[in-house]
Amino acid sequence: MRKGLQNIENSENRNYKIIAVDDEEGIIDSLSIFLKRSGYNFIGVTNPEEAIEKVKEEHFDLMILDFIMTPIHGDQVVEEIRKFNKELYILLLTGHKDLAPPLDTIRRLDIQGYCEKSDKFDQLLLLIESGIKSISQMNEIKKINSELSDTYEKLEKSYLESIQTLRYTVEAKDTYTRGHSDRVSEYSVLIGKKLNLSDNDLRILQLGGLFHDIGKIGVPDAILQKDAKLTDDEYSEIKNHPSIGEHILSTATIFQDIIPIVKHHHEKYDGTGYPGRLAGNDIPYLARIAAIADSFDAMTSKRVYRNSLPLETVITEFMRCRGSQFDPNLTDVFLDILENHFDEIREIQEKYK
């Protein structure tokens, strides 16, 4: 019975790869016999610099490392390994407890344990078994996290597809919206890049631009498709679309980051916008960017009641509304794009004609 259990343990141990590093050939030979007998997949190295390269090239679960070695000591080996591998489980061997590295060094380098060298490997075996259990638990946690991540990605994809369907429905209702959201998305990202925003913020700008008018799904077709000036009541209906968009997206966690853009892209810097009449820095930063992109596309798009405005007129309008409708600093950045990088704007326009 005991032999059968030992065979099972040895079989499981083969799943774990151990590297031992000691400049004494005899220690490596002894560890090889001892660990292979226990069923571990074992490699021994006498050159610490070679060991660093092996860890770079191959996967190991656990390292047994001598402290005093030539040409470099064990703590220097760990220092190098931790630059590219934070997960390797490391056990340090010392010839004498007085030669062990300071405790703060062990903590800083994330060395999981150490013990004194001995003719018997009982203490080392206990540390190895404890380490393997810890590694096994960490692997299981990684597996669970990976499965959860995969499930989340599928759920996110499903939500995105659903909202995309709504977006296309809006475009079918309102011919002006067709291509508008795509351009607003790309203009917003272009401004964000000029501001050196993070990849995460650029992603929020991209999605926020795509879905900023999603609330128009709740606006009557007769108003969206009207080719004459809107009445005050009709304009009030249109002004509801940011709040409707917020409501549509609020049920899904994955859209929480873009809701400020959807809800506040019609706020004005002087506080006269809608729906919240927010002013200045109270308007979410990314919503202020999207507001500029949205207004630019509105000015440069052909409408039933007017042609697209020429660039000179658009620039004059942004200068006039700098600090009233638009964030002054963001306006300056966008004016620089219009005046010095208009080829990037034109490229977006050509893409979504």
Coordinates of N, CA, C and O in Angstrom, one line a residue, residues 81-220:
I81 N 17.9 37.0 -11.8 CA 16.7 36.2 -12.2 C 15.4 37.0 -12.0 O 14.5 37.0 -12.8
R82 N 15.4 37.8 -10.8 CA 14.2 38.5 -10.5 C 13.9 39.7 -11.5 O 12.8 40.2 -11.5
K83 N 14.9 40.0 -12.3 CA 14.7 41.1 -13.3 C 13.7 40.6 -14.4 O 13.1 41.4 -15.1
F84 N 13.7 39.3 -14.7 CA 12.9 38.7 -15.7 C 11.9 37.6 -15.3 O 11.0 37.2 -16.0
N85 N 12.1 37.1 -14.1 CA 11.2 36.1 -13.6 C 10.9 36.3 -12.1 O 11.7 36.2 -11.2
K86 N 9.6 36.7 -11.8 CA 9.2 37.0 -10.5 C 8.6 35.8 -9.8 O 8.3 35.9 -8.6
E87 N 8.3 34.8 -10.5 CA 7.5 33.7 -10.0 C 8.3 32.4 -9.6 O 7.8 31.6 -8.8
L88 N 9.5 32.3 -10.0 CA 10.3 31.1 -9.7 C 10.5 31.0 -8.2 O 10.9 31.9 -7.5
Y89 N 10.1 29.8 -7.7 CA 10.2 29.5 -6.2 C 11.7 29.2 -5.9 O 12.3 28.3 -6.5
I90 N 12.3 29.9 -5.0 CA 13.8 29.7 -4.7 C 14.0 29.4 -3.3 O 13.6 30.0 -2.4
L91 N 14.8 28.3 -3.1 CA 15.3 27.9 -1.8 C 16.8 28.1 -1.8 O 17.5 27.6 -2.7
L92 N 17.3 28.7 -0.7 CA 18.8 29.0 -0.6 C 19.4 28.0 0.3 O 18.9 27.7 1.4
L93 N 20.6 27.5 -0.1 CA 21.4 26.6 0.7 C 22.6 27.4 1.3 O 23.3 28.1 0.5
T94 N 22.9 27.2 2.5 CA 24.1 27.9 3.1 C 25.0 26.9 3.8 O 24.5 25.9 4.4
G95 N 26.3 27.1 3.7 CA 27.2 26.2 4.3 C 27.2 26.3 5.8 O 27.5 25.3 6.5
H96 N 26.8 27.5 6.3 CA 26.7 27.7 7.8 C 25.7 28.8 8.0 O 25.7 29.8 7.2
K97 N 25.0 28.8 9.1 CA 23.9 29.8 9.3 C 24.5 31.2 9.4 O 23.8 32.2 9.1
D98 N 25.8 31.3 9.9 CA 26.4 32.6 10.0 C 26.7 33.2 8.6 O 26.9 34.4 8.5
L99 N 26.7 32.4 7.6 CA 27.0 32.9 6.2 C 25.7 33.1 5.4 O 25.8 33.5 4.2
A100 N 24.6 33.0 6.1 CA 23.3 33.3 5.4 C 23.2 34.8 5.1 O 23.7 35.6 5.8
P101 N 22.5 35.1 4.0 CA 22.3 36.6 3.7 C 21.4 37.2 4.7 O 20.6 36.5 5.4
P102 N 21.4 38.5 4.9 CA 20.6 39.2 5.8 C 19.1 39.0 5.5 O 18.7 38.7 4.3
L103 N 18.2 39.0 6.5 CA 16.8 38.8 6.3 C 16.2 39.7 5.3 O 15.3 39.3 4.5
D104 N 16.6 41.0 5.4 CA 16.0 42.0 4.5 C 16.3 41.7 3.0 O 15.6 41.9 2.1
T105 N 17.5 41.0 2.8 CA 17.9 40.6 1.4 C 17.0 39.5 0.9 O 16.5 39.4 -0.2
I106 N 16.8 38.5 1.8 CA 15.9 37.4 1.5 C 14.5 37.9 1.2 O 13.9 37.4 0.2
R107 N 14.0 38.9 1.9 CA 12.7 39.4 1.7 C 12.6 40.2 0.4 O 11.7 40.1 -0.5
R108 N 13.7 41.0 0.2 CA 13.7 41.9 -1.0 C 13.7 41.1 -2.3 O 13.1 41.4 -3.3
L109 N 14.5 40.0 -2.3 CA 14.7 39.2 -3.5 C 13.6 38.1 -3.6 O 13.6 37.3 -4.5
D110 N 12.7 38.1 -2.6 CA 11.6 37.1 -2.6 C 12.1 35.7 -2.7 O 11.7 34.9 -3.5
I111 N 13.1 35.4 -1.8 CA 13.6 34.0 -1.6 C 12.6 33.3 -0.6 O 12.4 33.8 0.5
Q112 N 12.1 32.2 -1.0 CA 11.0 31.6 -0.2 C 11.5 30.8 1.0 O 10.7 30.6 1.9
G113 N 12.7 30.4 1.0 CA 13.2 29.7 2.2 C 14.7 29.4 2.1 O 15.3 29.5 1.0
Y114 N 15.3 29.0 3.2 CA 16.7 28.6 3.1 C 17.0 27.6 4.3 O 16.3 27.6 5.3
C115 N 18.0 26.8 4.0 CA 18.5 25.9 5.1 C 20.0 25.6 5.0 O 20.6 25.9 3.9
E116 N 20.5 25.1 6.0 CA 22.0 24.8 6.0 C 22.2 23.5 5.3 O 21.4 22.6 5.3
K117 N 23.4 23.4 4.6 CA 23.8 22.2 4.0 C 24.0 21.1 5.0 O 24.5 21.3 6.1
S118 N 23.7 19.9 4.6 CA 23.8 18.7 5.5 C 24.0 17.5 4.7 O 23.6 17.4 3.5
D119 N 24.6 16.4 5.4 CA 24.8 15.1 4.7 C 23.4 14.5 4.5 O 23.2 13.8 3.5
K120 N 22.5 14.9 5.3 CA 21.1 14.4 5.2 C 20.3 15.5 4.5 O 20.5 16.7 4.8
F121 N 19.3 15.1 3.7 CA 18.5 16.1 3.0 C 17.1 16.2 3.6 O 16.2 16.7 2.9
D122 N 16.9 15.8 4.8 CA 15.5 15.7 5.4 C 14.9 17.1 5.4 O 13.7 17.3 5.0
Q123 N 15.6 18.1 5.9 CA 15.1 19.4 6.1 C 14.8 20.0 4.7 O 13.8 20.7 4.4
L124 N 15.8 19.8 3.7 CA 15.6 20.3 2.4 C 14.4 19.7 1.7 O 13.6 20.4 1.0
L125 N 14.2 18.4 1.9 CA 13.0 17.7 1.3 C 11.7 18.3 1.8 O 10.8 18.5 1.0
L126 N 11.7 18.6 3.1 CA 10.5 19.2 3.7 C 10.2 20.6 3.0 O 9.1 20.9 2.7
L127 N 11.3 21.4 2.8 CA 11.1 22.7 2.2 C 10.7 22.5 0.7 O 9.9 23.3 0.2
I128 N 11.2 21.5 0.1 CA 10.9 21.3 -1.3 C 9.4 20.9 -1.4 O 8.6 21.4 -2.3
E129 N 9.0 19.9 -0.6 CA 7.6 19.5 -0.6 C 6.6 20.7 -0.3 O 5.6 20.8 -0.9
S130 N 7.0 21.5 0.7 CA 6.2 22.7 1.0 C 6.1 23.6 -0.2 O 5.1 24.2 -0.5
G131 N 7.3 23.8 -0.9 CA 7.4 24.7 -2.0 C 6.5 24.1 -3.2 O 5.8 24.9 -3.8
I132 N 6.5 22.8 -3.4 CA 5.7 22.2 -4.5 C 4.3 22.4 -4.2 O 3.5 22.7 -5.1
K133 N 3.8 22.2 -2.9 CA 2.4 22.5 -2.6 C 2.0 23.9 -2.9 O 0.9 24.2 -3.4
S134 N 2.9 24.8 -2.5 CA 2.6 26.2 -2.8 C 2.5 26.5 -4.3 O 1.6 27.2 -4.7
I135 N 3.5 25.9 -5.1 CA 3.5 26.1 -6.5 C 2.2 25.5 -7.1 O 1.6 26.1 -8.0
S136 N 1.8 24.3 -6.6 CA 0.6 23.7 -7.1 C -0.6 24.5 -6.8 O -1.5 24.7 -7.7
Q137 N -0.7 25.1 -5.7 CA -1.9 26.0 -5.3 C -1.9 27.3 -6.2 O -2.9 27.7 -6.7
M138 N -0.7 27.8 -6.5 CA -0.6 29.0 -7.3 C -1.0 28.6 -8.8 O -1.7 29.4 -9.4
N139 N -0.6 27.5 -9.2 CA -1.0 27.0 -10.6 C -2.5 26.9 -10.7 O -3.1 27.2 -11.7
E140 N -3.1 26.4 -9.6 CA -4.5 26.2 -9.7 C -5.2 27.5 -9.7 O -6.2 27.7 -10.4
I141 N -4.7 28.5 -8.9 CA -5.3 29.8 -8.9 C -5.2 30.5 -10.3 O -6.1 31.1 -10.8
K142 N -4.0 30.3 -10.9 CA -3.8 30.9 -12.3 C -4.8 30.2 -13.2 O -5.3 30.9 -14.1
K143 N -5.0 28.9 -13.1 CA -5.9 28.2 -14.0 C -7.4 28.8 -13.8 O -8.1 29.1 -14.8
I144 N -7.8 29.0 -12.6 CA -9.1 29.5 -12.3 C -9.2 30.9 -12.8 O -10.2 31.3 -13.4
N145 N -8.2 31.7 -12.6 CA -8.2 33.1 -13.1 C -8.3 33.2 -14.6 O -9.0 34.0 -15.2
S146 N -7.6 32.2 -15.2 CA -7.6 32.2 -16.7 C -9.0 31.8 -17.2 O -9.5 32.4 -18.2
E147 N -9.6 30.8 -16.5 CA -10.9 30.4 -16.9 C -11.9 31.6 -16.7 O -12.8 31.8 -17.5
L148 N -11.8 32.3 -15.6 CA -12.7 33.4 -15.3 C -12.5 34.5 -16.3 O -13.4 35.2 -16.8
S149 N -11.2 34.8 -16.7 CA -10.9 35.8 -17.7 C -11.5 35.4 -19.0 O -12.0 36.3 -19.7
D150 N -11.4 34.2 -19.4 CA -12.0 33.7 -20.6 C -13.5 33.9 -20.7 O -14.1 34.3 -21.6
T151 N -14.1 33.5 -19.5 CA -15.6 33.7 -19.4 C -15.9 35.2 -19.5 O -16.9 35.6 -20.2
Y152 N -15.1 36.0 -18.8 CA -15.4 37.5 -18.9 C -15.3 38.0 -20.3 O -16.1 38.9 -20.7
E153 N -14.2 37.6 -21.0 CA -14.0 38.1 -22.3 C -15.2 37.7 -23.3 O -15.6 38.5 -24.1
K154 N -15.7 36.5 -23.1 CA -16.8 36.0 -23.9 C -18.1 36.9 -23.6 O -18.8 37.2 -24.4
L155 N -18.2 37.2 -22.3 CA -19.4 38.0 -21.8 C -19.2 39.4 -22.4 O -20.2 40.0 -22.9
E156 N -18.0 39.9 -22.3 CA -17.8 41.3 -22.8 C -18.0 41.3 -24.3 O -18.7 42.3 -24.8
K157 N -17.6 40.3 -25.0 CA -17.8 40.3 -26.5 C -19.3 40.2 -26.8 O -19.8 40.9 -27.7
S158 N -20.0 39.5 -26.0 CA -21.5 39.4 -26.2 C -22.2 40.7 -26.0 O -23.0 41.1 -26.7
Y159 N -21.8 41.4 -24.9 CA -22.3 42.7 -24.6 C -22.0 43.7 -25.7 O -22.9 44.4 -26.2
L160 N -20.8 43.7 -26.2 CA -20.3 44.6 -27.2 C -21.1 44.4 -28.5 O -21.6 45.3 -29.2
E161 N -21.3 43.1 -28.8 CA -22.1 42.8 -30.0 C -23.6 43.3 -29.9 O -24.1 43.8 -30.9
S162 N -24.1 43.1 -28.7 CA -25.5 43.6 -28.5 C -25.6 45.1 -28.6 O -26.5 45.6 -29.3
I163 N -24.6 45.8 -28.0 CA -24.7 47.3 -28.1 C -24.4 47.7 -29.5 O -24.9 48.7 -30.0
Q164 N -23.5 47.0 -30.2 CA -23.2 47.3 -31.6 C -24.5 47.2 -32.5 O -24.8 48.1 -33.3
T165 N -25.3 46.2 -32.2 CA -26.6 46.0 -32.9 C -27.5 47.3 -32.6 O -28.1 47.8 -33.6
L166 N -27.5 47.7 -31.4 CA -28.3 48.9 -31.1 C -27.8 50.1 -31.9 O -28.5 51.0 -32.4
R167 N -26.4 50.2 -31.9 CA -25.8 51.4 -32.6 C -26.2 51.4 -34.1 O -26.5 52.4 -34.7
Y168 N -26.2 50.2 -34.7 CA -26.6 50.1 -36.1 C -28.0 50.4 -36.3 O -28.4 50.9 -37.3
T169 N -28.8 50.1 -35.3 CA -30.3 50.4 -35.4 C -30.4 51.9 -35.3 O -31.3 52.5 -36.1
V170 N -29.7 52.6 -34.5 CA -29.7 54.1 -34.5 C -29.3 54.7 -35.8 O -29.9 55.6 -36.3
E171 N -28.3 54.1 -36.4 CA -27.8 54.6 -37.7 C -28.9 54.4 -38.8 O -29.0 55.2 -39.7
A172 N -29.6 53.3 -38.7 CA -30.7 53.1 -39.6 C -31.8 54.1 -39.5 O -32.5 54.5 -40.4
K173 N -32.0 54.6 -38.2 CA -33.0 55.6 -37.9 C -32.6 57.0 -38.4 O -33.4 57.8 -38.8
D174 N -31.3 57.3 -38.2 CA -30.8 58.6 -38.4 C -29.6 58.6 -39.4 O -28.5 58.1 -39.0
T175 N -29.8 59.0 -40.6 CA -28.8 58.9 -41.7 C -27.5 59.7 -41.3 O -26.4 59.4 -41.7
Y176 N -27.7 60.8 -40.6 CA -26.6 61.6 -40.2 C -25.6 60.8 -39.3 O -24.4 61.0 -39.3
T177 N -26.2 60.0 -38.4 CA -25.4 59.2 -37.4 C -24.5 58.2 -38.1 O -23.5 57.8 -37.6
R178 N -24.9 57.8 -39.4 CA -24.1 56.8 -40.1 C -22.7 57.3 -40.4 O -22.5 58.3 -41.0
G179 N -21.7 56.7 -39.8 CA -20.3 57.1 -39.9 C -19.9 58.1 -38.9 O -18.7 58.3 -38.6
H180 N -20.9 58.8 -38.4 CA -20.6 59.9 -37.4 C -19.9 59.3 -36.1 O -18.8 59.8 -35.7
S181 N -20.4 58.3 -35.6 CA -19.9 57.7 -34.3 C -18.5 57.1 -34.6 O -17.6 57.3 -33.7
D182 N -18.3 56.5 -35.7 CA -16.9 56.0 -36.1 C -15.9 57.1 -36.1 O -14.8 57.0 -35.6
R183 N -16.3 58.3 -36.8 CA -15.4 59.4 -36.9 C -15.1 60.0 -35.5 O -14.0 60.4 -35.2
V184 N -16.2 60.2 -34.7 CA -16.0 60.8 -33.4 C -15.0 59.9 -32.6 O -14.2 60.4 -31.9
S185 N -15.2 58.6 -32.7 CA -14.3 57.7 -32.0 C -12.9 57.9 -32.4 O -12.0 58.1 -31.6
E186 N -12.6 58.0 -33.7 CA -11.2 58.1 -34.2 C -10.7 59.5 -33.9 O -9.5 59.7 -33.6
Y187 N -11.5 60.6 -34.1 CA -11.0 61.9 -33.7 C -10.7 62.0 -32.2 O -9.6 62.6 -31.9
S188 N -11.5 61.4 -31.4 CA -11.2 61.4 -29.9 C -9.9 60.7 -29.6 O -9.1 61.2 -28.8
V189 N -9.7 59.6 -30.2 CA -8.4 58.8 -30.0 C -7.2 59.6 -30.5 O -6.2 59.7 -29.9
L190 N -7.4 60.3 -31.7 CA -6.3 61.2 -32.2 C -6.0 62.3 -31.2 O -4.8 62.5 -31.0
I191 N -6.9 62.9 -30.7 CA -6.7 64.0 -29.7 C -6.0 63.3 -28.5 O -5.0 63.9 -27.9
G192 N -6.5 62.2 -28.0 CA -5.9 61.5 -26.9 C -4.4 61.2 -27.1 O -3.6 61.3 -26.2
K193 N -4.1 60.8 -28.3 CA -2.7 60.4 -28.6 C -1.8 61.7 -28.5 O -0.7 61.6 -28.1
K194 N -2.3 62.8 -29.0 CA -1.6 64.1 -29.0 C -1.4 64.5 -27.5 O -0.4 65.2 -27.2
L195 N -2.3 64.1 -26.6 CA -2.1 64.4 -25.2 C -1.3 63.3 -24.5 O -1.2 63.4 -23.2
N196 N -0.8 62.3 -25.2 CA -0.1 61.2 -24.6 C -0.8 60.5 -23.5 O -0.3 60.1 -22.4
L197 N -2.1 60.3 -23.7 CA -2.9 59.5 -22.7 C -2.6 58.1 -22.8 O -2.0 57.5 -23.7
S198 N -2.9 57.4 -21.7 CA -2.6 55.9 -21.5 C -3.4 55.1 -22.5 O -4.4 55.6 -23.1
D199 N -2.9 53.9 -22.8 CA -3.7 53.0 -23.7 C -5.1 52.7 -23.1 O -6.0 52.6 -23.9
N200 N -5.2 52.7 -21.8 CA -6.6 52.5 -21.3 C -7.5 53.6 -21.6 O -8.7 53.4 -21.9
D201 N -7.0 54.9 -21.4 CA -7.8 56.0 -21.7 C -8.2 56.1 -23.2 O -9.3 56.5 -23.6
L202 N -7.2 55.7 -24.1 CA -7.5 55.7 -25.5 C -8.6 54.7 -25.8 O -9.4 54.9 -26.7
R203 N -8.5 53.5 -25.2 CA -9.6 52.5 -25.4 C -10.9 53.0 -24.9 O -11.9 52.8 -25.6
I204 N -11.0 53.8 -23.8 CA -12.2 54.4 -23.4 C -12.7 55.4 -24.4 O -13.9 55.5 -24.7
L205 N -11.8 56.2 -24.9 CA -12.2 57.2 -25.9 C -12.7 56.5 -27.2 O -13.7 57.0 -27.8
Q206 N -12.1 55.4 -27.5 CA -12.5 54.7 -28.7 C -14.0 54.2 -28.6 O -14.8 54.4 -29.4
L207 N -14.2 53.5 -27.5 CA -15.5 52.9 -27.2 C -16.6 54.0 -26.9 O -17.7 53.9 -27.4
G208 N -16.1 55.0 -26.2 CA -17.1 56.1 -25.9 C -17.5 56.8 -27.1 O -18.7 57.2 -27.2
G209 N -16.6 57.0 -28.0 CA -17.0 57.7 -29.3 C -17.9 56.8 -30.1 O -18.9 57.3 -30.7
L210 N -17.7 55.5 -30.1 CA -18.6 54.6 -30.9 C -20.0 54.6 -30.4 O -21.0 54.6 -31.1
F211 N -20.1 54.7 -29.0 CA -21.4 54.6 -28.4 C -22.0 55.9 -27.8 O -23.0 55.8 -27.1
H212 N -21.4 57.0 -28.1 CA -21.8 58.3 -27.5 C -23.3 58.6 -27.8 O -24.0 59.2 -27.0
D213 N -23.8 58.3 -29.0 CA -25.1 58.6 -29.4 C -26.1 57.4 -29.3 O -27.2 57.4 -29.8
I214 N -25.7 56.4 -28.5 CA -26.5 55.2 -28.4 C -27.9 55.5 -27.9 O -28.9 54.8 -28.2
G215 N -28.1 56.6 -27.1 CA -29.3 57.0 -26.5 C -30.4 57.5 -27.5 O -31.6 57.5 -27.2
K216 N -29.9 57.7 -28.8 CA -30.8 58.2 -29.8 C -31.8 57.1 -30.2 O -32.8 57.3 -30.9
I217 N -31.5 55.8 -29.7 CA -32.5 54.7 -30.0 C -33.8 55.1 -29.3 O -34.9 54.6 -29.8
G218 N -33.8 55.9 -28.3 CA -35.0 56.3 -27.6 C -35.7 57.6 -28.1 O -36.7 58.1 -27.5
V219 N -35.1 58.2 -29.1 CA -35.7 59.4 -29.7 C -36.6 59.0 -30.9 O -36.2 58.2 -31.7
P220 N -37.8 59.6 -31.0 CA -38.7 59.3 -32.1 C -38.1 59.5 -33.5 O -37.3 60.5 -33.7

